[in-house]
Amino acid sequence: MQHGFLDAYDAQLRTGPETAHASELRRYGPLHLAVFDGRRGFVTYADLGGADAVGLGALVDAALEHFRDRPEVASVEWKTRGHDVAPGLHEALVSRGFAPEDPESIMIGEASLLAQHVELPVGVAIRRATTDDEVLAAGEMQGRVFDDPDWRSRAESLIERLRRDDTAELWIAVADGAVVSAGRLELVAGTDFAGLWGGATDPGWRGRGIYRALTAERARSALARGTRYLQSDSTEFSRPILERAGLVKVSTTTPYVWTRA
């Protein structure tokens, strides 16, 4: 089952779906070079064409040159996967100024496994965000949790996307008028998948089942829209929750980030 999920992930979720909402997209050999929100560069690929260490260094150089020529791009994420054959890629990235962030687990499973009833604490309600203020409040909370200074620009971009794109949903948990947990559901057109993204819970509200309930609501929404599988790049906070629900870890992904000086 794990290998079947990984094959489906590689075939259905890499490259095109990852860059579908980019404001700019270019190709260089196997690389897909995208820009989001006019400021964030992103590098992905289906595979690296069997490149050796020298070839990988040349690909990193080409990607950096592409983004350096766009002064509005403040940072670039190179998305690596643990199951890719990429000898010397870590060294090539680090030597050129990319810094590895924490690895995340690629989790996949049946949406029905997550769509279970979860008892919420008294006073907590879960709903789909429908107003700009709700999206901004969720973004502010996520910015604190992830220590993201660009949370507002990301939230404003999400507001614009939610207005024009019904494949994305933002779900929030609210207590005493404040957003205490939030996460997106993103349907991937033409595939069997939807993605769980941006999941975060205020530290003061963790350990009460709120994130699990939020995930269950997103799973129910995915099922209602005809999706079979859910996929998530999970932190060590969310991975155990998804594992207990029956999702499996099929690989890892590590973002390497270059920041313009």
Short mmCIF file of N, CA and C in Angstrom, two decimals, residues 8-119:
data_model
loop_
_atom_site.label_atom_id
_atom_site.label_comp_id
_atom_site.label_asym_id
_atom_site.label_seq_id
_atom_site.Cartn_x
_atom_site.Cartn_y
_atom_site.Cartn_z
N ALA A 8 1.45 6.90 -6.75
CA ALA A 8 0.37 7.83 -7.09
C ALA A 8 0.78 9.28 -6.80
N TYR A 9 1.49 9.48 -5.71
CA TYR A 9 1.99 10.82 -5.36
C TYR A 9 2.91 11.34 -6.46
N ASP A 10 3.88 10.52 -6.85
CA ASP A 10 4.82 10.96 -7.88
C ASP A 10 4.11 11.23 -9.21
N ALA A 11 3.14 10.39 -9.55
CA ALA A 11 2.47 10.51 -10.84
C ALA A 11 1.47 11.66 -10.89
N GLN A 12 0.80 11.94 -9.76
CA GLN A 12 -0.32 12.87 -9.79
C GLN A 12 -0.08 14.22 -9.13
N LEU A 13 0.85 14.30 -8.19
CA LEU A 13 0.93 15.51 -7.37
C LEU A 13 2.17 16.36 -7.60
N ARG A 14 3.13 15.89 -8.37
CA ARG A 14 4.35 16.67 -8.54
C ARG A 14 4.27 17.56 -9.78
N THR A 15 5.00 18.63 -9.75
CA THR A 15 5.16 19.64 -10.81
C THR A 15 3.86 20.38 -11.08
N GLY A 16 3.06 19.97 -12.05
CA GLY A 16 1.89 20.75 -12.45
C GLY A 16 0.99 21.18 -11.31
N PRO A 17 0.50 20.24 -10.48
CA PRO A 17 -0.36 20.65 -9.36
C PRO A 17 0.34 21.57 -8.36
N GLU A 18 1.64 21.43 -8.20
CA GLU A 18 2.37 22.27 -7.24
C GLU A 18 2.48 23.71 -7.71
N THR A 19 2.45 23.92 -9.02
CA THR A 19 2.68 25.25 -9.57
C THR A 19 1.44 25.81 -10.26
N ALA A 20 0.29 25.17 -10.06
CA ALA A 20 -0.92 25.58 -10.77
C ALA A 20 -1.32 27.02 -10.48
N HIS A 21 -0.99 27.52 -9.31
CA HIS A 21 -1.42 28.87 -8.93
C HIS A 21 -0.26 29.87 -8.91
N ALA A 22 0.81 29.53 -9.59
CA ALA A 22 1.96 30.44 -9.67
C ALA A 22 1.63 31.63 -10.57
N SER A 23 2.23 32.76 -10.25
CA SER A 23 2.06 33.95 -11.10
C SER A 23 3.01 33.92 -12.28
N GLU A 24 4.06 33.10 -12.19
CA GLU A 24 5.03 32.96 -13.28
C GLU A 24 5.60 31.56 -13.23
N LEU A 25 5.82 30.95 -14.40
CA LEU A 25 6.37 29.60 -14.44
C LEU A 25 7.29 29.47 -15.65
N ARG A 26 8.51 28.96 -15.39
CA ARG A 26 9.47 28.69 -16.44
C ARG A 26 10.01 27.28 -16.27
N ARG A 27 10.54 26.72 -17.36
CA ARG A 27 11.17 25.41 -17.31
C ARG A 27 12.66 25.55 -17.62
N TYR A 28 13.47 24.77 -16.90
CA TYR A 28 14.89 24.64 -17.23
C TYR A 28 15.24 23.17 -17.05
N GLY A 29 15.40 22.47 -18.17
CA GLY A 29 15.63 21.03 -18.08
C GLY A 29 14.50 20.38 -17.30
N PRO A 30 14.82 19.59 -16.27
CA PRO A 30 13.76 18.95 -15.48
C PRO A 30 13.11 19.87 -14.46
N LEU A 31 13.68 21.07 -14.27
CA LEU A 31 13.21 21.96 -13.20
C LEU A 31 11.99 22.77 -13.63
N HIS A 32 11.05 22.91 -12.71
CA HIS A 32 9.93 23.84 -12.85
C HIS A 32 10.21 25.00 -11.90
N LEU A 33 10.38 26.19 -12.44
CA LEU A 33 10.77 27.38 -11.67
C LEU A 33 9.56 28.31 -11.59
N ALA A 34 8.98 28.42 -10.41
CA ALA A 34 7.73 29.17 -10.24
C ALA A 34 7.94 30.37 -9.33
N VAL A 35 7.07 31.36 -9.50
CA VAL A 35 7.00 32.50 -8.59
C VAL A 35 5.57 32.62 -8.09
N PHE A 36 5.42 32.73 -6.77
CA PHE A 36 4.12 32.91 -6.15
C PHE A 36 4.05 34.30 -5.52
N ASP A 37 2.91 34.94 -5.68
CA ASP A 37 2.66 36.25 -5.07
C ASP A 37 3.69 37.29 -5.50
N GLY A 38 4.41 37.02 -6.58
CA GLY A 38 5.41 37.97 -7.05
C GLY A 38 6.66 38.05 -6.22
N ARG A 39 6.74 37.29 -5.11
CA ARG A 39 7.87 37.44 -4.18
C ARG A 39 8.55 36.12 -3.83
N ARG A 40 7.85 35.01 -3.94
CA ARG A 40 8.38 33.73 -3.45
C ARG A 40 8.70 32.81 -4.62
N GLY A 41 9.98 32.49 -4.77
CA GLY A 41 10.39 31.54 -5.78
C GLY A 41 10.22 30.11 -5.29
N PHE A 42 10.05 29.18 -6.22
CA PHE A 42 9.80 27.79 -5.86
C PHE A 42 10.37 26.90 -6.96
N VAL A 43 11.09 25.85 -6.55
CA VAL A 43 11.71 24.92 -7.49
C VAL A 43 11.19 23.52 -7.19
N THR A 44 10.67 22.85 -8.23
CA THR A 44 10.25 21.47 -8.09
C THR A 44 10.52 20.73 -9.39
N TYR A 45 10.26 19.42 -9.39
CA TYR A 45 10.57 18.58 -10.55
C TYR A 45 9.96 17.21 -10.32
N ALA A 46 9.73 16.49 -11.42
CA ALA A 46 9.26 15.11 -11.32
C ALA A 46 10.42 14.19 -10.98
N ASP A 47 11.56 14.44 -11.58
CA ASP A 47 12.81 13.75 -11.26
C ASP A 47 13.94 14.63 -11.78
N LEU A 48 15.16 14.22 -11.54
CA LEU A 48 16.31 15.04 -11.94
C LEU A 48 17.07 14.44 -13.11
N GLY A 49 16.42 13.56 -13.82
CA GLY A 49 16.99 13.05 -15.07
C GLY A 49 18.27 12.28 -14.91
N GLY A 50 18.52 11.73 -13.72
CA GLY A 50 19.73 10.95 -13.51
C GLY A 50 20.99 11.78 -13.40
N ALA A 51 20.86 13.08 -13.14
CA ALA A 51 22.04 13.95 -13.06
C ALA A 51 22.96 13.53 -11.93
N ASP A 52 24.28 13.61 -12.18
CA ASP A 52 25.25 13.34 -11.13
C ASP A 52 25.51 14.62 -10.34
N ALA A 53 26.48 14.58 -9.43
CA ALA A 53 26.73 15.73 -8.56
C ALA A 53 27.09 16.98 -9.36
N VAL A 54 27.87 16.82 -10.42
CA VAL A 54 28.24 17.97 -11.24
C VAL A 54 27.01 18.53 -11.94
N GLY A 55 26.20 17.63 -12.49
CA GLY A 55 24.99 18.07 -13.17
C GLY A 55 24.01 18.74 -12.23
N LEU A 56 23.91 18.23 -11.01
CA LEU A 56 23.01 18.85 -10.04
C LEU A 56 23.48 20.24 -9.66
N GLY A 57 24.80 20.41 -9.51
CA GLY A 57 25.33 21.73 -9.22
C GLY A 57 24.99 22.72 -10.32
N ALA A 58 25.05 22.26 -11.57
CA ALA A 58 24.71 23.13 -12.70
C ALA A 58 23.23 23.51 -12.68
N LEU A 59 22.37 22.57 -12.29
CA LEU A 59 20.94 22.88 -12.20
C LEU A 59 20.67 23.91 -11.10
N VAL A 60 21.34 23.76 -9.96
CA VAL A 60 21.16 24.73 -8.88
C VAL A 60 21.64 26.11 -9.33
N ASP A 61 22.78 26.15 -10.01
CA ASP A 61 23.30 27.43 -10.51
C ASP A 61 22.30 28.09 -11.46
N ALA A 62 21.72 27.30 -12.35
CA ALA A 62 20.77 27.85 -13.32
C ALA A 62 19.52 28.38 -12.63
N ALA A 63 19.03 27.65 -11.64
CA ALA A 63 17.85 28.11 -10.91
C ALA A 63 18.13 29.41 -10.17
N LEU A 64 19.29 29.48 -9.51
CA LEU A 64 19.64 30.70 -8.79
C LEU A 64 19.78 31.89 -9.73
N GLU A 65 20.40 31.67 -10.86
CA GLU A 65 20.55 32.76 -11.82
C GLU A 65 19.19 33.27 -12.27
N HIS A 66 18.27 32.34 -12.51
CA HIS A 66 16.92 32.71 -12.94
C HIS A 66 16.26 33.63 -11.92
N PHE A 67 16.33 33.28 -10.64
CA PHE A 67 15.64 34.06 -9.62
C PHE A 67 16.42 35.32 -9.24
N ARG A 68 17.74 35.27 -9.30
CA ARG A 68 18.52 36.48 -9.00
C ARG A 68 18.20 37.59 -9.99
N ASP A 69 17.84 37.23 -11.21
CA ASP A 69 17.51 38.21 -12.22
C ASP A 69 16.13 38.83 -12.00
N ARG A 70 15.43 38.37 -10.98
CA ARG A 70 14.11 38.91 -10.63
C ARG A 70 14.21 39.51 -9.23
N PRO A 71 14.60 40.78 -9.12
CA PRO A 71 14.88 41.38 -7.80
C PRO A 71 13.67 41.41 -6.88
N GLU A 72 12.47 41.28 -7.44
CA GLU A 72 11.29 41.27 -6.58
C GLU A 72 11.15 39.97 -5.80
N VAL A 73 11.85 38.91 -6.25
CA VAL A 73 11.78 37.62 -5.55
C VAL A 73 12.70 37.68 -4.34
N ALA A 74 12.10 37.59 -3.15
CA ALA A 74 12.86 37.74 -1.91
C ALA A 74 13.46 36.44 -1.41
N SER A 75 12.83 35.32 -1.75
CA SER A 75 13.33 34.02 -1.27
C SER A 75 12.94 32.94 -2.27
N VAL A 76 13.66 31.83 -2.21
CA VAL A 76 13.41 30.70 -3.11
C VAL A 76 13.41 29.42 -2.29
N GLU A 77 12.38 28.61 -2.47
CA GLU A 77 12.33 27.29 -1.84
C GLU A 77 12.60 26.21 -2.89
N TRP A 78 13.58 25.37 -2.61
CA TRP A 78 13.86 24.18 -3.45
C TRP A 78 13.30 22.99 -2.68
N LYS A 79 12.28 22.34 -3.25
CA LYS A 79 11.57 21.27 -2.54
C LYS A 79 12.22 19.93 -2.87
N THR A 80 12.85 19.30 -1.89
CA THR A 80 13.46 17.99 -2.09
C THR A 80 12.56 16.90 -1.52
N ARG A 81 12.73 15.68 -2.04
CA ARG A 81 12.03 14.51 -1.51
C ARG A 81 13.04 13.44 -1.14
N GLY A 82 12.77 12.77 -0.02
CA GLY A 82 13.72 11.80 0.48
C GLY A 82 13.89 10.58 -0.40
N HIS A 83 12.91 10.27 -1.25
CA HIS A 83 13.00 9.07 -2.08
C HIS A 83 13.60 9.35 -3.45
N ASP A 84 13.92 10.59 -3.75
CA ASP A 84 14.55 10.91 -5.04
C ASP A 84 16.00 10.46 -5.06
N VAL A 85 16.47 10.09 -6.24
CA VAL A 85 17.89 9.80 -6.44
C VAL A 85 18.56 11.12 -6.82
N ALA A 86 19.32 11.68 -5.88
CA ALA A 86 19.91 13.00 -6.09
C ALA A 86 21.24 13.09 -5.36
N PRO A 87 22.25 12.35 -5.83
CA PRO A 87 23.55 12.34 -5.13
C PRO A 87 24.22 13.70 -5.17
N GLY A 88 24.53 14.24 -4.00
CA GLY A 88 25.22 15.52 -3.94
C GLY A 88 24.31 16.73 -3.95
N LEU A 89 23.00 16.54 -3.97
CA LEU A 89 22.10 17.70 -4.03
C LEU A 89 22.18 18.54 -2.76
N HIS A 90 22.22 17.90 -1.61
CA HIS A 90 22.33 18.65 -0.35
C HIS A 90 23.56 19.56 -0.37
N GLU A 91 24.69 18.99 -0.75
CA GLU A 91 25.93 19.77 -0.78
C GLU A 91 25.85 20.90 -1.79
N ALA A 92 25.24 20.62 -2.96
CA ALA A 92 25.13 21.65 -3.99
C ALA A 92 24.26 22.81 -3.51
N LEU A 93 23.18 22.51 -2.82
CA LEU A 93 22.29 23.56 -2.33
C LEU A 93 22.94 24.37 -1.21
N VAL A 94 23.49 23.68 -0.23
CA VAL A 94 24.07 24.38 0.93
C VAL A 94 25.25 25.25 0.51
N SER A 95 26.08 24.75 -0.39
CA SER A 95 27.26 25.51 -0.81
C SER A 95 26.88 26.76 -1.60
N ARG A 96 25.65 26.83 -2.08
CA ARG A 96 25.19 27.99 -2.84
C ARG A 96 24.22 28.86 -2.05
N GLY A 97 24.18 28.65 -0.75
CA GLY A 97 23.43 29.56 0.10
C GLY A 97 22.04 29.12 0.50
N PHE A 98 21.63 27.92 0.11
CA PHE A 98 20.34 27.41 0.55
C PHE A 98 20.48 26.81 1.95
N ALA A 99 19.50 27.06 2.80
CA ALA A 99 19.51 26.52 4.17
C ALA A 99 18.39 25.50 4.32
N PRO A 100 18.71 24.29 4.78
CA PRO A 100 17.65 23.29 4.96
C PRO A 100 16.77 23.63 6.16
N GLU A 101 15.48 23.48 5.97
CA GLU A 101 14.54 23.63 7.08
C GLU A 101 14.19 22.25 7.63
N ASP A 102 13.30 22.18 8.60
CA ASP A 102 12.97 20.90 9.20
C ASP A 102 12.31 19.97 8.19
N PRO A 103 12.72 18.70 8.16
CA PRO A 103 12.04 17.74 7.27
C PRO A 103 10.59 17.57 7.69
N GLU A 104 9.75 17.27 6.70
CA GLU A 104 8.35 16.97 6.95
C GLU A 104 8.03 15.59 6.39
N SER A 105 7.03 14.95 6.95
CA SER A 105 6.61 13.63 6.51
C SER A 105 5.52 13.76 5.45
N ILE A 106 5.69 13.06 4.33
CA ILE A 106 4.65 13.01 3.31
C ILE A 106 3.66 11.93 3.72
N MET A 107 2.46 12.35 4.10
CA MET A 107 1.43 11.45 4.61
C MET A 107 0.31 11.31 3.59
N ILE A 108 -0.16 10.08 3.38
CA ILE A 108 -1.24 9.81 2.42
C ILE A 108 -2.18 8.76 3.01
N GLY A 109 -3.46 8.90 2.71
CA GLY A 109 -4.41 7.88 3.13
C GLY A 109 -5.81 8.18 2.62
N GLU A 110 -6.72 7.26 2.89
CA GLU A 110 -8.11 7.41 2.49
C GLU A 110 -8.76 8.55 3.29
N ALA A 111 -9.46 9.43 2.59
CA ALA A 111 -10.15 10.53 3.27
C ALA A 111 -11.16 10.01 4.28
N SER A 112 -11.76 8.87 4.00
CA SER A 112 -12.77 8.32 4.90
C SER A 112 -12.20 7.99 6.27
N LEU A 113 -10.89 7.71 6.33
CA LEU A 113 -10.28 7.39 7.62
C LEU A 113 -10.26 8.59 8.56
N LEU A 114 -10.22 9.78 7.98
CA LEU A 114 -10.14 10.99 8.80
C LEU A 114 -11.50 11.59 9.11
N ALA A 115 -12.52 11.20 8.34
CA ALA A 115 -13.84 11.82 8.48
C ALA A 115 -14.63 11.20 9.62
N GLN A 116 -14.07 11.26 10.80
CA GLN A 116 -14.68 10.67 11.99
C GLN A 116 -15.16 11.77 12.94
N HIS A 117 -16.15 11.41 13.77
CA HIS A 117 -16.64 12.38 14.76
C HIS A 117 -15.58 12.60 15.84
N VAL A 118 -15.33 13.85 16.14
CA VAL A 118 -14.39 14.22 17.20
C VAL A 118 -15.08 15.20 18.14
N GLU A 119 -15.08 14.89 19.41
CA GLU A 119 -15.72 15.76 20.40
C GLU A 119 -14.87 17.02 20.59
#
